[in-house]
Short mmCIF file of N, CA and C in Angstrom, two decimals:
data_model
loop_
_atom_site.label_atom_id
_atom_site.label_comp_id
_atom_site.label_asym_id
_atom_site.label_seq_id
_atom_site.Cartn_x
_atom_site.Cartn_y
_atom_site.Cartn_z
N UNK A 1 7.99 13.28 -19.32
CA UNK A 1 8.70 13.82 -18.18
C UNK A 1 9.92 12.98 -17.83
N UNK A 2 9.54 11.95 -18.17
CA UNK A 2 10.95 10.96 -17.98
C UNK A 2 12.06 11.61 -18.37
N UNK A 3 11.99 11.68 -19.93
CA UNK A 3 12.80 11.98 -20.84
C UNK A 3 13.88 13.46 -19.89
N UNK A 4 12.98 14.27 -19.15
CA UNK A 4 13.79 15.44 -18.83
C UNK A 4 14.44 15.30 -17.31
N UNK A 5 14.15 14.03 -16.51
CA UNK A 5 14.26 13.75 -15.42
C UNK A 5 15.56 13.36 -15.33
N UNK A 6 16.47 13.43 -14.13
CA UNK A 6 18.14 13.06 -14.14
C UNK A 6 17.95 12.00 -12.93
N UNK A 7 16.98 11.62 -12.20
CA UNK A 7 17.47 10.46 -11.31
C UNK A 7 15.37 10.03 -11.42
N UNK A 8 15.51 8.57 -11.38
CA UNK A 8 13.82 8.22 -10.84
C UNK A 8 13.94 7.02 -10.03
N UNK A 9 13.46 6.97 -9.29
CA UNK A 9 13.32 6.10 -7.94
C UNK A 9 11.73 5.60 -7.89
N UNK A 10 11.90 3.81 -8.36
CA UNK A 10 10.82 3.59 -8.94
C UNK A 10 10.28 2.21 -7.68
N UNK A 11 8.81 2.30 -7.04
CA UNK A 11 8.68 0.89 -5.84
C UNK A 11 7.76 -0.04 -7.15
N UNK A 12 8.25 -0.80 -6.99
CA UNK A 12 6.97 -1.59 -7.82
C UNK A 12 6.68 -3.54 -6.82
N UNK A 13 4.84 -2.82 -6.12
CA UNK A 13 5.14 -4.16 -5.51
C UNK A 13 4.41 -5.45 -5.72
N UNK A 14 3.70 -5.35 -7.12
CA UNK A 14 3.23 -6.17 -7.90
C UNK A 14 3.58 -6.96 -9.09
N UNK A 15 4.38 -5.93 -9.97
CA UNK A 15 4.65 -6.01 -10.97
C UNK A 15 6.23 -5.59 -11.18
N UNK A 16 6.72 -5.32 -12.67
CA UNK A 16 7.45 -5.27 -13.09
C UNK A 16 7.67 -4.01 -13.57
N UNK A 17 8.60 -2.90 -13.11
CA UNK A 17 8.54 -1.83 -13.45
C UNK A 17 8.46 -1.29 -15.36
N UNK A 18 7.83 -0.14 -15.46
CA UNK A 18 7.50 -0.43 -16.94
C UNK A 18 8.56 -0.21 -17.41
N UNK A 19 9.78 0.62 -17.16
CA UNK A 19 11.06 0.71 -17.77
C UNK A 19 12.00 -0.07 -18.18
N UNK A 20 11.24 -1.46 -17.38
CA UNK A 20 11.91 -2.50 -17.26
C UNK A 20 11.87 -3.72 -17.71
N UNK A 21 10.30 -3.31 -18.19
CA UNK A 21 9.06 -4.68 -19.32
C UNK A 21 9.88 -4.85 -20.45
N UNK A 22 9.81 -5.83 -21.21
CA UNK A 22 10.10 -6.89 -22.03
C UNK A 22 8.66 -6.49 -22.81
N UNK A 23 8.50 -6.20 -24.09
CA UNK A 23 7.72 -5.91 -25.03
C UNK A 23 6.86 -7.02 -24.68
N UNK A 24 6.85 -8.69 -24.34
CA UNK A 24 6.20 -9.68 -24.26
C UNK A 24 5.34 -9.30 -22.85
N UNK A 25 5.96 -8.60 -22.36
CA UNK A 25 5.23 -8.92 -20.64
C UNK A 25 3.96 -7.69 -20.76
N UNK A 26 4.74 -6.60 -21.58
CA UNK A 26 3.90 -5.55 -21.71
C UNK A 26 2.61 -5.78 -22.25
N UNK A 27 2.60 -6.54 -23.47
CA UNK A 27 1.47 -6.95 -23.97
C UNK A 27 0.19 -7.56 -22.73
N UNK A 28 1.39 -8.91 -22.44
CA UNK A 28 0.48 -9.80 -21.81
C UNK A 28 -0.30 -9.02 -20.68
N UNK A 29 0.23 -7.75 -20.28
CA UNK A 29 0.04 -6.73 -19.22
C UNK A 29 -1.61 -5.80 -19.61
N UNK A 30 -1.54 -5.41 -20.84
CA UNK A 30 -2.47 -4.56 -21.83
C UNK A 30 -3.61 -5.29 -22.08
N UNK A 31 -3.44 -7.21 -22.33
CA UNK A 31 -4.14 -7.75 -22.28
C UNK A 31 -5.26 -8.32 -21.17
N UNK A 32 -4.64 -8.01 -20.16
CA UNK A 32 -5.19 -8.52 -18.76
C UNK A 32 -6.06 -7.21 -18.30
N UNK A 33 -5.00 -5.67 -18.41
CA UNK A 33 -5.72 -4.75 -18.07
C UNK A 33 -7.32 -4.06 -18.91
N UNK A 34 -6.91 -4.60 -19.92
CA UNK A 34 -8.16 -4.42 -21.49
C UNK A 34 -8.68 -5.31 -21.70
N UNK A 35 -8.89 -6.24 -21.23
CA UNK A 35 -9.52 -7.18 -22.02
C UNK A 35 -10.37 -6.71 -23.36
N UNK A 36 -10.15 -7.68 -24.42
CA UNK A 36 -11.18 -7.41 -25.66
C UNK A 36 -10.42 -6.90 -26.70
N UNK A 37 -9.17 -5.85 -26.26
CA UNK A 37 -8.42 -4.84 -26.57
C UNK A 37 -8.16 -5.53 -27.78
N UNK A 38 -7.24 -4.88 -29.16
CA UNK A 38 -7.18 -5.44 -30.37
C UNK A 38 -5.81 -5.69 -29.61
N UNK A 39 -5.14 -5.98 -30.63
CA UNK A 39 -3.67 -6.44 -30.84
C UNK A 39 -2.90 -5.35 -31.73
N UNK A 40 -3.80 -4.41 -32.15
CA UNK A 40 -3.38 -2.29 -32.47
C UNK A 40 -2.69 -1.91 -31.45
N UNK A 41 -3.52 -1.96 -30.37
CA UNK A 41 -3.37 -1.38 -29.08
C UNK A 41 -2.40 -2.03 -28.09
N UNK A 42 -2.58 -3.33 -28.14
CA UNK A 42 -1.46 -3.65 -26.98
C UNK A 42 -0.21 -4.05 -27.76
N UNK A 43 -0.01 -3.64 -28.63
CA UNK A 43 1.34 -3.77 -29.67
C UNK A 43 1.78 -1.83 -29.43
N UNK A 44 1.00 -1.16 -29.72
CA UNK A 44 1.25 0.07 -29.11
C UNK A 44 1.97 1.03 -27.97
N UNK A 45 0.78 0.16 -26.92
CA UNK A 45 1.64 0.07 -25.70
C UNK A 45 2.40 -0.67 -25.51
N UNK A 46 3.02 -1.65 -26.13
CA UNK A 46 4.48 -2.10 -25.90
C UNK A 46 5.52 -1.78 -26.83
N UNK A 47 4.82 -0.92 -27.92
CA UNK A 47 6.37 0.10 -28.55
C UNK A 47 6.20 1.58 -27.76
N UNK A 48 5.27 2.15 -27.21
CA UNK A 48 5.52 3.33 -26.23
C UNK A 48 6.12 2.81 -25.19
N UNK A 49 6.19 1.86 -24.48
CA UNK A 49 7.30 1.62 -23.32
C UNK A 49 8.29 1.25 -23.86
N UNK A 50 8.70 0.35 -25.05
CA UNK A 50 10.18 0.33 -25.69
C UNK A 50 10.67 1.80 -26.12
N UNK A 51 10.02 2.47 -26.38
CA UNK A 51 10.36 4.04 -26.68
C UNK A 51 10.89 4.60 -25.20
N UNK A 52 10.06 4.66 -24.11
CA UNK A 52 10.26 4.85 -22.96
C UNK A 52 11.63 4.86 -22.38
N UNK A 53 11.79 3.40 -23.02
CA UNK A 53 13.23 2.91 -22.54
C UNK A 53 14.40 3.19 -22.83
N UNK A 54 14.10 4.19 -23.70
CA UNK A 54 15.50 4.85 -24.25
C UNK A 54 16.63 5.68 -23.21
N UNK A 55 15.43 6.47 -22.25
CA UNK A 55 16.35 7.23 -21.50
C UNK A 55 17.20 6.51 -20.57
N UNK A 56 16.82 4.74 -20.67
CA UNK A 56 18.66 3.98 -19.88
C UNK A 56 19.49 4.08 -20.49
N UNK A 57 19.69 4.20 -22.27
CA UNK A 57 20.75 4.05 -23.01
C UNK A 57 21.05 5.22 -23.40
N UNK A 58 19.98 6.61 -23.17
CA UNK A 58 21.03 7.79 -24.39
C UNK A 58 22.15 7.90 -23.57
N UNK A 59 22.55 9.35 -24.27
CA UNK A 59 24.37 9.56 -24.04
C UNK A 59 24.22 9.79 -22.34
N UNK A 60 23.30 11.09 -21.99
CA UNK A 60 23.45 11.07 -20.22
C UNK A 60 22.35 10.22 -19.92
N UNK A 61 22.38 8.98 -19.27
CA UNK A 61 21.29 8.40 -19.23
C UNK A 61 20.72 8.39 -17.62
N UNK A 62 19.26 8.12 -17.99
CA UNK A 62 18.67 9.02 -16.71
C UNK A 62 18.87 7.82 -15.53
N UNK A 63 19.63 7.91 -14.28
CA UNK A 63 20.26 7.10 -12.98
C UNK A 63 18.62 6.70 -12.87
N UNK A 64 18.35 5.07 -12.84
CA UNK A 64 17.28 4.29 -12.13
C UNK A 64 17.56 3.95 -10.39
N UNK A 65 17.18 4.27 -9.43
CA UNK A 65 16.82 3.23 -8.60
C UNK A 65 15.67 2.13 -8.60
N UNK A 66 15.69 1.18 -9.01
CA UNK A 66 13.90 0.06 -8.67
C UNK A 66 14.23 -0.66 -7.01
N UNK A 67 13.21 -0.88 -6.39
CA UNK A 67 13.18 -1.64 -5.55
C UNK A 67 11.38 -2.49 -6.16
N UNK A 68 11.71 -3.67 -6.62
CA UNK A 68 10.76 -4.80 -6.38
C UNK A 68 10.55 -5.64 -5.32
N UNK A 69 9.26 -5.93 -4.99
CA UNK A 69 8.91 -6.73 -3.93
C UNK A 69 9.31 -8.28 -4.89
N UNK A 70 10.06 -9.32 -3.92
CA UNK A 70 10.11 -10.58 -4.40
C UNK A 70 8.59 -11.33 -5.04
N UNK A 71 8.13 -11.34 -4.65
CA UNK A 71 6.89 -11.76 -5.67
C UNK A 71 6.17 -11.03 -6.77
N UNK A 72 7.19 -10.16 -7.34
CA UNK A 72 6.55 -9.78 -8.29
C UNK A 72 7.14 -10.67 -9.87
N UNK A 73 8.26 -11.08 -9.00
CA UNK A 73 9.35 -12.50 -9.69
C UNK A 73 8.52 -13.82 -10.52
N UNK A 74 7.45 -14.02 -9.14
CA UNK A 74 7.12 -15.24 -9.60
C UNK A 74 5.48 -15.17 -10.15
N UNK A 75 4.75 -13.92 -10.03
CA UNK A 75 3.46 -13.69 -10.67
C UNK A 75 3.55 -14.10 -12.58
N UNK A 76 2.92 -15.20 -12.76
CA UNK A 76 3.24 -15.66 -14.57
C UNK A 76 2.22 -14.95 -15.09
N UNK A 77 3.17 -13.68 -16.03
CA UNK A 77 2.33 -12.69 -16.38
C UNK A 77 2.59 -13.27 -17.92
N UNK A 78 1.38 -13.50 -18.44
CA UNK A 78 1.74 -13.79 -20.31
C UNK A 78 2.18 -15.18 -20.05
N UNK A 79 2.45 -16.08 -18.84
CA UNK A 79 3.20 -17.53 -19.03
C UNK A 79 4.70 -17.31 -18.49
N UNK A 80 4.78 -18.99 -18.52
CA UNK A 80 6.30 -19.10 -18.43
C UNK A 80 7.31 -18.19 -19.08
N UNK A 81 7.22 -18.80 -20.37
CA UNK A 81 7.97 -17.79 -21.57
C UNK A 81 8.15 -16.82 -21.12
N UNK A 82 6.99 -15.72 -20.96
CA UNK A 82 7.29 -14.41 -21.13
C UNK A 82 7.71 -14.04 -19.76
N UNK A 83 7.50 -14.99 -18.59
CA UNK A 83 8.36 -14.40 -17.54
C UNK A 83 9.80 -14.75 -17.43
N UNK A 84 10.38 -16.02 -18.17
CA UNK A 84 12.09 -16.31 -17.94
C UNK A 84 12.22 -15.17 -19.09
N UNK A 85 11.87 -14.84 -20.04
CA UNK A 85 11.76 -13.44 -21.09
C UNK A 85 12.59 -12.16 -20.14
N UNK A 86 11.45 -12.51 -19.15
CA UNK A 86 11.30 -10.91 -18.31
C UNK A 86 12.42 -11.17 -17.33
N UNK A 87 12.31 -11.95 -16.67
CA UNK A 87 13.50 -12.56 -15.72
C UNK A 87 14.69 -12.28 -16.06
N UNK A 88 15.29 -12.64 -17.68
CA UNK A 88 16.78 -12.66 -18.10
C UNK A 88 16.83 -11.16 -18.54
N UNK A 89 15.92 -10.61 -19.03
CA UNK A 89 15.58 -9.11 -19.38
C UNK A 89 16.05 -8.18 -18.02
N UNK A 90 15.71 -8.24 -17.04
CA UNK A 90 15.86 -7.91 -15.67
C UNK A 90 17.46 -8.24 -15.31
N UNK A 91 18.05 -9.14 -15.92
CA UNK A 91 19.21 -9.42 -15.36
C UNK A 91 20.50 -8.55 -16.10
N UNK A 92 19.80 -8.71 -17.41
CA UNK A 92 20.13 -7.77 -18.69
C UNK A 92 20.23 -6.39 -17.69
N UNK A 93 19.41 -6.00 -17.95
CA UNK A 93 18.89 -4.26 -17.31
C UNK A 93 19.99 -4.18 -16.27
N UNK A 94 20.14 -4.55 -15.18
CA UNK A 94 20.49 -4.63 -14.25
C UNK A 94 22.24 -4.33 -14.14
N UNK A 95 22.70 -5.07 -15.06
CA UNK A 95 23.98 -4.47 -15.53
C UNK A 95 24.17 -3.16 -16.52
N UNK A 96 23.40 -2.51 -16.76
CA UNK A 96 23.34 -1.17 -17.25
C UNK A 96 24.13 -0.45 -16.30
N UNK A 97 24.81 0.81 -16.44
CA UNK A 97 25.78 1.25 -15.73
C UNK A 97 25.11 2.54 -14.47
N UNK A 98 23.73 2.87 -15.19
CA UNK A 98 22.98 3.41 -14.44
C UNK A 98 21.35 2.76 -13.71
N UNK A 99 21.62 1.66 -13.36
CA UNK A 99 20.53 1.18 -12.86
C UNK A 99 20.73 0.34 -11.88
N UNK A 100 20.53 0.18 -10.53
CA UNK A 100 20.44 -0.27 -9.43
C UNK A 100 18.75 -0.69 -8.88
N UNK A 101 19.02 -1.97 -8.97
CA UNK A 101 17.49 -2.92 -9.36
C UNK A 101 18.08 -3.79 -7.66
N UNK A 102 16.93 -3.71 -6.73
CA UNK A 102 16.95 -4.70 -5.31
C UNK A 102 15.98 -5.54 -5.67
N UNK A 103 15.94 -6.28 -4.75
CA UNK A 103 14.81 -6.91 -4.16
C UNK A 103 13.90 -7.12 -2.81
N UNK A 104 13.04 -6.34 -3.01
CA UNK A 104 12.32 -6.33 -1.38
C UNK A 104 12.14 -7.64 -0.91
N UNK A 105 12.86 -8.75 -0.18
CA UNK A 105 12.42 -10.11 0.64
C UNK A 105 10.97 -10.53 0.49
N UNK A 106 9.94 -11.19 0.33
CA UNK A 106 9.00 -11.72 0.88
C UNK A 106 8.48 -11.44 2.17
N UNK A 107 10.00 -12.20 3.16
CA UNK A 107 9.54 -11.96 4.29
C UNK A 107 10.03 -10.46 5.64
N UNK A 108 10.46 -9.83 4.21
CA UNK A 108 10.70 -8.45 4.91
C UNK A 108 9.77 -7.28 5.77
N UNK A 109 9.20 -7.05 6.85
CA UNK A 109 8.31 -6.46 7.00
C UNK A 109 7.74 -5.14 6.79
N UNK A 110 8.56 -4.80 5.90
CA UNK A 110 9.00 -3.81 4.99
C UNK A 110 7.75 -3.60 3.74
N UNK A 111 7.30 -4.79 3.32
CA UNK A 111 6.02 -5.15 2.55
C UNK A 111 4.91 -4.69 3.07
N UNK A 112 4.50 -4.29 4.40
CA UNK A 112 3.39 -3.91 4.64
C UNK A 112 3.43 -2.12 4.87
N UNK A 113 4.20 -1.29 4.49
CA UNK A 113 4.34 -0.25 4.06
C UNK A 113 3.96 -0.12 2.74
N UNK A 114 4.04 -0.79 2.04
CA UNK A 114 3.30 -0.48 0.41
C UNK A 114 1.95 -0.72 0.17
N UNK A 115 1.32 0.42 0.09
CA UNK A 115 -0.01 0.32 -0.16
C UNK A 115 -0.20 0.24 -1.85
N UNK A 116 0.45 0.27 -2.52
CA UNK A 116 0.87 0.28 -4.07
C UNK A 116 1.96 1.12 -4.55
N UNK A 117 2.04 1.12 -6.06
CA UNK A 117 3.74 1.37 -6.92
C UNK A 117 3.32 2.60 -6.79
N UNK A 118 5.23 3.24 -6.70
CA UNK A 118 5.16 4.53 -6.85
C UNK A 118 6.66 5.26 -7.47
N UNK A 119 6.55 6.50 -7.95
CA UNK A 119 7.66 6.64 -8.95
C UNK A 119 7.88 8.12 -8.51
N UNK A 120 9.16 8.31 -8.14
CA UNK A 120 9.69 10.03 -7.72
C UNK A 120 10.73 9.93 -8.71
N UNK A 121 10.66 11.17 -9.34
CA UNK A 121 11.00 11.56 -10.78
C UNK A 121 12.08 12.87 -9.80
N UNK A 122 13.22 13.17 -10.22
CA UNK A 122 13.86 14.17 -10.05
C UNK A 122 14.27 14.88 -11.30
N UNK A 123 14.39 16.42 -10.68
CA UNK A 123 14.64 17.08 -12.13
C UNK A 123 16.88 17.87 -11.99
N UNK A 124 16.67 18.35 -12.81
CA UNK A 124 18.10 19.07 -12.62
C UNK A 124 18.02 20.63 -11.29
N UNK A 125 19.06 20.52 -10.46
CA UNK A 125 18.50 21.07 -9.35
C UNK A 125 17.91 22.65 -9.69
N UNK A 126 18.15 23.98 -10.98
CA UNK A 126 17.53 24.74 -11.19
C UNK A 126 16.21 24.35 -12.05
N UNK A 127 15.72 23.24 -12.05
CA UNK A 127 14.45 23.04 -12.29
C UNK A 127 13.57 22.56 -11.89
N UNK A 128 12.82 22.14 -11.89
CA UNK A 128 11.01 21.74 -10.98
C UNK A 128 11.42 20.68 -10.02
N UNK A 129 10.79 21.00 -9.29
CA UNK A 129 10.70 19.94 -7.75
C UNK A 129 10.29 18.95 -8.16
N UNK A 130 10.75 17.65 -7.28
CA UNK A 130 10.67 16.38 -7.51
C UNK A 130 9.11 16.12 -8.11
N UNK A 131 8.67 15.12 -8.78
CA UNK A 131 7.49 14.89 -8.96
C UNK A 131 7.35 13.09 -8.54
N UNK A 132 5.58 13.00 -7.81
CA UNK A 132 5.61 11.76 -7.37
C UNK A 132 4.31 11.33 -8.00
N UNK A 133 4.45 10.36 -8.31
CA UNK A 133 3.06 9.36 -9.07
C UNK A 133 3.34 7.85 -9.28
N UNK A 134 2.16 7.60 -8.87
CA UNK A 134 1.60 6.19 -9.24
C UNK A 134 0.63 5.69 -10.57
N UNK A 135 1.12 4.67 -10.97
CA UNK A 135 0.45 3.92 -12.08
C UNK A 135 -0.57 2.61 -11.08
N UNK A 136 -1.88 3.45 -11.96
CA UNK A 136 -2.85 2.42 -11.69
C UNK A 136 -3.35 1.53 -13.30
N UNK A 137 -4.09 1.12 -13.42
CA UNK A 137 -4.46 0.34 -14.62
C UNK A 137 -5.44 1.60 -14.97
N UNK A 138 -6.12 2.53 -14.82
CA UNK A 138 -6.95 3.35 -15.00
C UNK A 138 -6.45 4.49 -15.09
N UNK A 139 -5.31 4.78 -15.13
CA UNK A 139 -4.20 6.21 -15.43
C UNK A 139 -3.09 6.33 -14.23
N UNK A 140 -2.93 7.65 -13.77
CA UNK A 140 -1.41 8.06 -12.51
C UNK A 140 -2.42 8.63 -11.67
N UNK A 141 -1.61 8.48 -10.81
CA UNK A 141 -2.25 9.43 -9.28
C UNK A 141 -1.12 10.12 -9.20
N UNK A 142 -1.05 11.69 -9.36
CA UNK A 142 0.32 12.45 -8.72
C UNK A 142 -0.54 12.59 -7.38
N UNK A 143 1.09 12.73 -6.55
CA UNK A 143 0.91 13.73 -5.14
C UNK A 143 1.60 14.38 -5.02
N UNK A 144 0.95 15.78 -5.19
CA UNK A 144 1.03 17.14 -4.85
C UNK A 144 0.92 18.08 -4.21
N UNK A 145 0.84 17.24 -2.40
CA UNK A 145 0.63 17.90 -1.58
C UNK A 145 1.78 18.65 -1.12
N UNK A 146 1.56 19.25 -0.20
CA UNK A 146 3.25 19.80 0.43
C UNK A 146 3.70 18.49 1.11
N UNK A 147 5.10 18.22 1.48
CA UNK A 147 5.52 17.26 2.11
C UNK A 147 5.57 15.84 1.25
N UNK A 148 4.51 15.51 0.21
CA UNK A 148 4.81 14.38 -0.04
C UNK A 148 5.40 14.02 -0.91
N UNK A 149 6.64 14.65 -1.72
CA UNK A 149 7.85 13.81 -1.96
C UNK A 149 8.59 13.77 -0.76
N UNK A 150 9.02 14.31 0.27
CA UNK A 150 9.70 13.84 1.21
C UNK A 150 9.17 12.88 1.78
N UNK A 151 7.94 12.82 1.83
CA UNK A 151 7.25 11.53 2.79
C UNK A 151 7.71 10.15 1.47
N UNK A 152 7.52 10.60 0.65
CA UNK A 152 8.16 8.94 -0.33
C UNK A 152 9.24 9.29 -0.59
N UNK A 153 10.10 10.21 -0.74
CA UNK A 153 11.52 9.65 -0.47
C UNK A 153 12.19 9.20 0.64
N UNK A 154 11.39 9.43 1.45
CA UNK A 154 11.96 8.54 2.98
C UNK A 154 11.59 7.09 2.74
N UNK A 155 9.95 6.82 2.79
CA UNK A 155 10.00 5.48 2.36
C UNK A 155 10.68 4.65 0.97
N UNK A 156 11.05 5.56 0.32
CA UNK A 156 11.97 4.95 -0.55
C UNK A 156 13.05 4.50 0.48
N UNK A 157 14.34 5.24 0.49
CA UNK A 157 15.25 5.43 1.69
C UNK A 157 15.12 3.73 2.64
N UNK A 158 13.77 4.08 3.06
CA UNK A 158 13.58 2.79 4.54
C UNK A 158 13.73 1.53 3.13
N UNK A 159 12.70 1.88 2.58
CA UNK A 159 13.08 0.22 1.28
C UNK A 159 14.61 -0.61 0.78
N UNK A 160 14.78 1.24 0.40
CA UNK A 160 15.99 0.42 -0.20
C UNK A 160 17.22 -0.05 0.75
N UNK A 161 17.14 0.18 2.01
CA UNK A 161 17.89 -0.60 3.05
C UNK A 161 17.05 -1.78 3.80
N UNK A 162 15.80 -1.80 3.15
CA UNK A 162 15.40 -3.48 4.16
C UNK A 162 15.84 -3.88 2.21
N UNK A 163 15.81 -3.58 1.28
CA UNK A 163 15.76 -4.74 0.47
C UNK A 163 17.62 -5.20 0.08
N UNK A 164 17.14 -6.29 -0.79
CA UNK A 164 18.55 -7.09 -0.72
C UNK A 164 19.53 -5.69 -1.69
N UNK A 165 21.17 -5.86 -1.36
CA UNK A 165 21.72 -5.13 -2.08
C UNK A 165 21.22 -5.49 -3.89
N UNK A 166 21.87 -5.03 -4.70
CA UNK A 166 21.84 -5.71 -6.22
C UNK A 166 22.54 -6.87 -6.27
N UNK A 167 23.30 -7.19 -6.23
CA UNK A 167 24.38 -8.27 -6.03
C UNK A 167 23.45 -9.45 -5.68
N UNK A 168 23.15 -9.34 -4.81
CA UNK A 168 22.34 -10.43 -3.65
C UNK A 168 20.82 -10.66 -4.75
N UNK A 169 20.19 -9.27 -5.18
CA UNK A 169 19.04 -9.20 -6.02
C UNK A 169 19.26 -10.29 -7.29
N UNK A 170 20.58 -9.62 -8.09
CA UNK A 170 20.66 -10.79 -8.99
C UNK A 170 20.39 -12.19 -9.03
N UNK A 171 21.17 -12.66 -7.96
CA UNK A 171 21.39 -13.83 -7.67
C UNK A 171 20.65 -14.50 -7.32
N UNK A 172 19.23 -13.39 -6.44
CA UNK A 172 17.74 -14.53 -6.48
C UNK A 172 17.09 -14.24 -7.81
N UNK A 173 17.11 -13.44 -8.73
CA UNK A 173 16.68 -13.22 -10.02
C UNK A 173 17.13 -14.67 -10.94
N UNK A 174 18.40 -15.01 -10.67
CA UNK A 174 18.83 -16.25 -11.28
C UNK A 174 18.41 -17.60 -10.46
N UNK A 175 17.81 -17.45 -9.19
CA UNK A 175 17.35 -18.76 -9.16
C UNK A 175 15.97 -19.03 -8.99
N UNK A 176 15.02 -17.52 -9.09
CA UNK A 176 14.01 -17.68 -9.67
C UNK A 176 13.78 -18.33 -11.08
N UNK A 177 14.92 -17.52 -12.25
CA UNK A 177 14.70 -18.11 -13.07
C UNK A 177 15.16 -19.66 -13.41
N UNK A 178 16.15 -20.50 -12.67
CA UNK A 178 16.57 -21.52 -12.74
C UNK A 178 15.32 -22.54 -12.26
N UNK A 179 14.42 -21.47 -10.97
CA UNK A 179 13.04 -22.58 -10.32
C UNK A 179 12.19 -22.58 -11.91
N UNK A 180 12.10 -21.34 -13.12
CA UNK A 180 11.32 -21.48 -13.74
C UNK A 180 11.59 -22.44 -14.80
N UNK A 181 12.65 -22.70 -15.54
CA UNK A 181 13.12 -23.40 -16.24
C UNK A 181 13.21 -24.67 -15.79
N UNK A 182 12.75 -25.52 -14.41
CA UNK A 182 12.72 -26.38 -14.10
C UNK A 182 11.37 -27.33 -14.41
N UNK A 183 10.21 -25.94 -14.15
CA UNK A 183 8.80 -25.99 -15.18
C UNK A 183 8.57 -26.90 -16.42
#
């Protein structure tokens, strides 16, 4: 559904959005959620999310909003490595011409509105109504009630004005990663 979507507006307040994973983080991600799992499988799921990732680069590429909560910066997912990995990866991304990546503050009170990640998918306006879902470690939750993409595109909306512009995002992205390299 990605693939046919023209704008996605993605909260992620744990983690690292998957569009946005570093093949290393993904693993270390597959590994934590599976334990036992072979190295078939979480090599898998980290070439289906590098596949994923195509729709930032084709020719019309599909417009990202992310808003991350600041601690999803400093959670060492896979280790050091694979988070300054993910860190410079993020900084990478970020200058893509269609992707606008914030940062939700720590101490924004803005954080206690997220009860977990969530992803509103838009389509081209003669086609299907917005679609909204969450990634759990155990599959998606859509919501399909009436009203609730407007109810999360508002709280999108309220997020992405408590969180930092991009500009400002970068720039704690770089001294997260400068605190990690100090490690």
């Amino acid at each position: 559904m990605e693939w046919d979507a023209v704008e996605m507006y993605d909260v992620e307040p744990v983690l690292i959005p998957g569009l946005l994973q570093t093949p290393a983080y993904t693993r270390a991600l597959a590994r934590i959620h599976f334990p036992g799992a072979d190295e078939e499988r979480t090599d898998m799921q980290a070439t289906v999310r590098q596949d994923r990732r195509k729709v930032l680069t084709r020719a019309d590429p599909l417009q990202l909003w992310v808003v991350v909560c600041e601690s999803a910066l400093y959670h060492e997912v896979g280790g050091i490595d694979v988070m300054r990995e993910q860190l410079e990866s993020l900084l990478t991304d970020s200058d893509l011409p269609k992707v606008e990546l914030q940062i939700l503050p720590k101490e924004s009170p803005m954080n206690a509105a997220l009860v977990g990640p969530f992803v509103i998918m838009s389509f081209a306006p003669s086609s299907a109504e917005d679609l909204v879902h969450g990634e759990l470690d155990n599959g998606t939750v859509h919501y399909a009630e009436p009203g609730d993409a407007e109810r999360f595109a508002a709280l999108f909306r309220r997020l992405n004005m408590a969180a930092l512009d991009p500009s400002t995002s970068r720039a704690l992205i770089r001294r997260v990663l400068k605190e990690t390299a100090a490690e």
